[in-house]
C-alpha atoms as a PDB file:
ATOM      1  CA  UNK A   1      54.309 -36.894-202.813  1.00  0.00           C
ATOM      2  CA  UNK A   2      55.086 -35.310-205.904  1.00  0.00           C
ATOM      3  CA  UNK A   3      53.263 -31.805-207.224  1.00  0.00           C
ATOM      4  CA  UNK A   4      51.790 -33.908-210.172  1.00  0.00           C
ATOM      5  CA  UNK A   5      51.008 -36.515-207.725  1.00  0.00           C
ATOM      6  CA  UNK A   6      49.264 -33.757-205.104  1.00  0.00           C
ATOM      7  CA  UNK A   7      47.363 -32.935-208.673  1.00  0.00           C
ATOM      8  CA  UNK A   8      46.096 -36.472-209.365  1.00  0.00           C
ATOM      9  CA  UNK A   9      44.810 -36.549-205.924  1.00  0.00           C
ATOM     10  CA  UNK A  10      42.810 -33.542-205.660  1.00  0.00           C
ATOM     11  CA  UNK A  11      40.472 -34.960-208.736  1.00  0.00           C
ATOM     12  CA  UNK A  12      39.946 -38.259-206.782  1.00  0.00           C
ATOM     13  CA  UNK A  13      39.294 -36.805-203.728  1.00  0.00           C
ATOM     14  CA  UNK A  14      35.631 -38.313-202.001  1.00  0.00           C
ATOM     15  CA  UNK A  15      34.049 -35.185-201.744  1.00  0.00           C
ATOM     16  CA  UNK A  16      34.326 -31.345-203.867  1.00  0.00           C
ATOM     17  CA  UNK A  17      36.493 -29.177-201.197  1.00  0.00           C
ATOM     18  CA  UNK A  18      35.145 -25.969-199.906  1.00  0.00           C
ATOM     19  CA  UNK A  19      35.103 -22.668-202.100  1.00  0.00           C
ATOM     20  CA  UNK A  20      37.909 -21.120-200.221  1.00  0.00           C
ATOM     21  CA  UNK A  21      40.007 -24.472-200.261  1.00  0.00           C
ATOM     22  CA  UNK A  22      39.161 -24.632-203.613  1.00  0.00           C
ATOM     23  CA  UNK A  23      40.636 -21.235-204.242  1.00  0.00           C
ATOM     24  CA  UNK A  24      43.355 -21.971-202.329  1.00  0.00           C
ATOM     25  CA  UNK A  25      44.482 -24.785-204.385  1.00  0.00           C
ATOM     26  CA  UNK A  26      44.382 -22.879-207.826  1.00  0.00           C
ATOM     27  CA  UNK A  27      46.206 -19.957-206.713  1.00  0.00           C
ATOM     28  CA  UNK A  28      48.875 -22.279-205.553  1.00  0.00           C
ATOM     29  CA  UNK A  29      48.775 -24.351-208.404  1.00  0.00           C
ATOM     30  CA  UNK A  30      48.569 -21.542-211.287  1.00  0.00           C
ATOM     31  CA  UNK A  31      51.781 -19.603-208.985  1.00  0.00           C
ATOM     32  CA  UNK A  32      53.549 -22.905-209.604  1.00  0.00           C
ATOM     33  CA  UNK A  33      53.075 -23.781-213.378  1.00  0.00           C
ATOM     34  CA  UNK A  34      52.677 -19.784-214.698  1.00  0.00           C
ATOM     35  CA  UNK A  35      54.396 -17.690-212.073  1.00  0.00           C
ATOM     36  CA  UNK A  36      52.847 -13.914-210.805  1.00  0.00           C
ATOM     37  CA  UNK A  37      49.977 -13.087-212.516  1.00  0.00           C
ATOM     38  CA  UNK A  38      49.816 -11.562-215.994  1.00  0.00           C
ATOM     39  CA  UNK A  39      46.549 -10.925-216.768  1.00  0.00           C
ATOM     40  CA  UNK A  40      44.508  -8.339-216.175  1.00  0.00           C
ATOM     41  CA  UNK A  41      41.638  -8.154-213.144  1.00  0.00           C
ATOM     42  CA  UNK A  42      38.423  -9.046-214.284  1.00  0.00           C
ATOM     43  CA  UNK A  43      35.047  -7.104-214.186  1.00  0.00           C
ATOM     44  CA  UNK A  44      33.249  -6.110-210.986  1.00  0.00           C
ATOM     45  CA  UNK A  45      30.743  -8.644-212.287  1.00  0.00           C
ATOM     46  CA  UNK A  46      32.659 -11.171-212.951  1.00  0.00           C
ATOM     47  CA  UNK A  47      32.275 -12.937-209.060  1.00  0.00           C
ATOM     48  CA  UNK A  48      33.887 -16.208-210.010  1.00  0.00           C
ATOM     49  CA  UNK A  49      37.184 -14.973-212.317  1.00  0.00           C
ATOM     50  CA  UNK A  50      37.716 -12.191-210.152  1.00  0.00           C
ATOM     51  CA  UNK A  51      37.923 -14.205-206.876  1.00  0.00           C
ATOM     52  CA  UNK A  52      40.046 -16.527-208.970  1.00  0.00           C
ATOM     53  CA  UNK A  53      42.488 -13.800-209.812  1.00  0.00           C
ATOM     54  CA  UNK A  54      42.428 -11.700-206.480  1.00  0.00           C
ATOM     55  CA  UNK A  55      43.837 -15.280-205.212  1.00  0.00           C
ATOM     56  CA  UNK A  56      46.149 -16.071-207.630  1.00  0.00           C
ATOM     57  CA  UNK A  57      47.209 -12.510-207.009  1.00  0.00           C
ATOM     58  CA  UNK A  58      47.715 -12.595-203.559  1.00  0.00           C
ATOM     59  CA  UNK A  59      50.436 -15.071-203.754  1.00  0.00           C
ATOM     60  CA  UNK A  60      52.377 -13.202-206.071  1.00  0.00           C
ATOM     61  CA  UNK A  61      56.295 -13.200-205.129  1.00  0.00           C
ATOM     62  CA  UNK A  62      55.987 -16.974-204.152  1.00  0.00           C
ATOM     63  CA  UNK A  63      58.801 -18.994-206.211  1.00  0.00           C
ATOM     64  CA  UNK A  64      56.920 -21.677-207.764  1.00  0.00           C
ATOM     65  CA  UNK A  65      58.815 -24.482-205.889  1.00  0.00           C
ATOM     66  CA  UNK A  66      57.460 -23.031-202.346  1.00  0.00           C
ATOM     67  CA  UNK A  67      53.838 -22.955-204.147  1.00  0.00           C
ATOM     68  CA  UNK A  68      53.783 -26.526-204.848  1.00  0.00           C
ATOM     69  CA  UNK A  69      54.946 -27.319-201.531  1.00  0.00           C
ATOM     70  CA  UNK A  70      51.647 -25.230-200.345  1.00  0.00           C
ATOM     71  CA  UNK A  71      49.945 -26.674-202.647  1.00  0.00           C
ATOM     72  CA  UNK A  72      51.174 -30.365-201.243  1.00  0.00           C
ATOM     73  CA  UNK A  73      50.551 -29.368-198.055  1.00  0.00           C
ATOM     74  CA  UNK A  74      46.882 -28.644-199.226  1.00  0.00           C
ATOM     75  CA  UNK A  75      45.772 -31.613-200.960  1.00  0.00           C
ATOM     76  CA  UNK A  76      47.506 -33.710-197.576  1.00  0.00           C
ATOM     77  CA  UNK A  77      45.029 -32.184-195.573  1.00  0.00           C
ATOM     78  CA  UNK A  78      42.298 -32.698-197.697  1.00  0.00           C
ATOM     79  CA  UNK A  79      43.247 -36.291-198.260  1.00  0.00           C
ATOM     80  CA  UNK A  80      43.040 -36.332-194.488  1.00  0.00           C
ATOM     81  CA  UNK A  81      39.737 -34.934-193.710  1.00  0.00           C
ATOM     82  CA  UNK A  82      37.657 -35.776-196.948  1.00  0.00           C
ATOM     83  CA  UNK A  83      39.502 -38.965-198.363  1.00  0.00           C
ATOM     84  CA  UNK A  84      40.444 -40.447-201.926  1.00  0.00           C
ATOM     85  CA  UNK A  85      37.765 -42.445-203.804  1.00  0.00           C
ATOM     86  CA  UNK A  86      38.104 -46.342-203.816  1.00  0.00           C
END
């Protein structure tokens, strides 16, 4: 499967994935398409864009091809245990 592929999949997928799945899929995919972070940290308030970022930070250093394999790997499992709409 291809990354776009992995991408389509993930929108057709039975069921919304958990929050840390969820998470784990848009650090993976914004390391693959924009690279390290380059934006600053949001607010202390801010619960949802700052656990977005402190992801997509912690994966900084990953080359983007070894991201969308992740990523891949990710939606496979998914597509396992939750399962693609008819």
């Amino acid at each position: 499967m291809s990354f776009e592929e992995a991408v389509d999949k993930v929108k057709n997928l039975n069921q919304t994935p958990s929050d840390s799945n969820l998470l784990e899929l848009y650090a993976h995919f914004k390391q693959a398409t924009v690279g390290d972070v380059n934006t600053a940290k949001p607010g202390f308030l801010d619960f949802k864009a700052k656990a977005k970022w402190e992801a997509w930070n912690s994966k900084k250093g990953i080359s983007s091809d070894e991201a969308k394999t992740k990523y891949i790997e990710i939606v496979d499992k998914l597509v396992d245990e939750i399962g693609l709409k008819a």
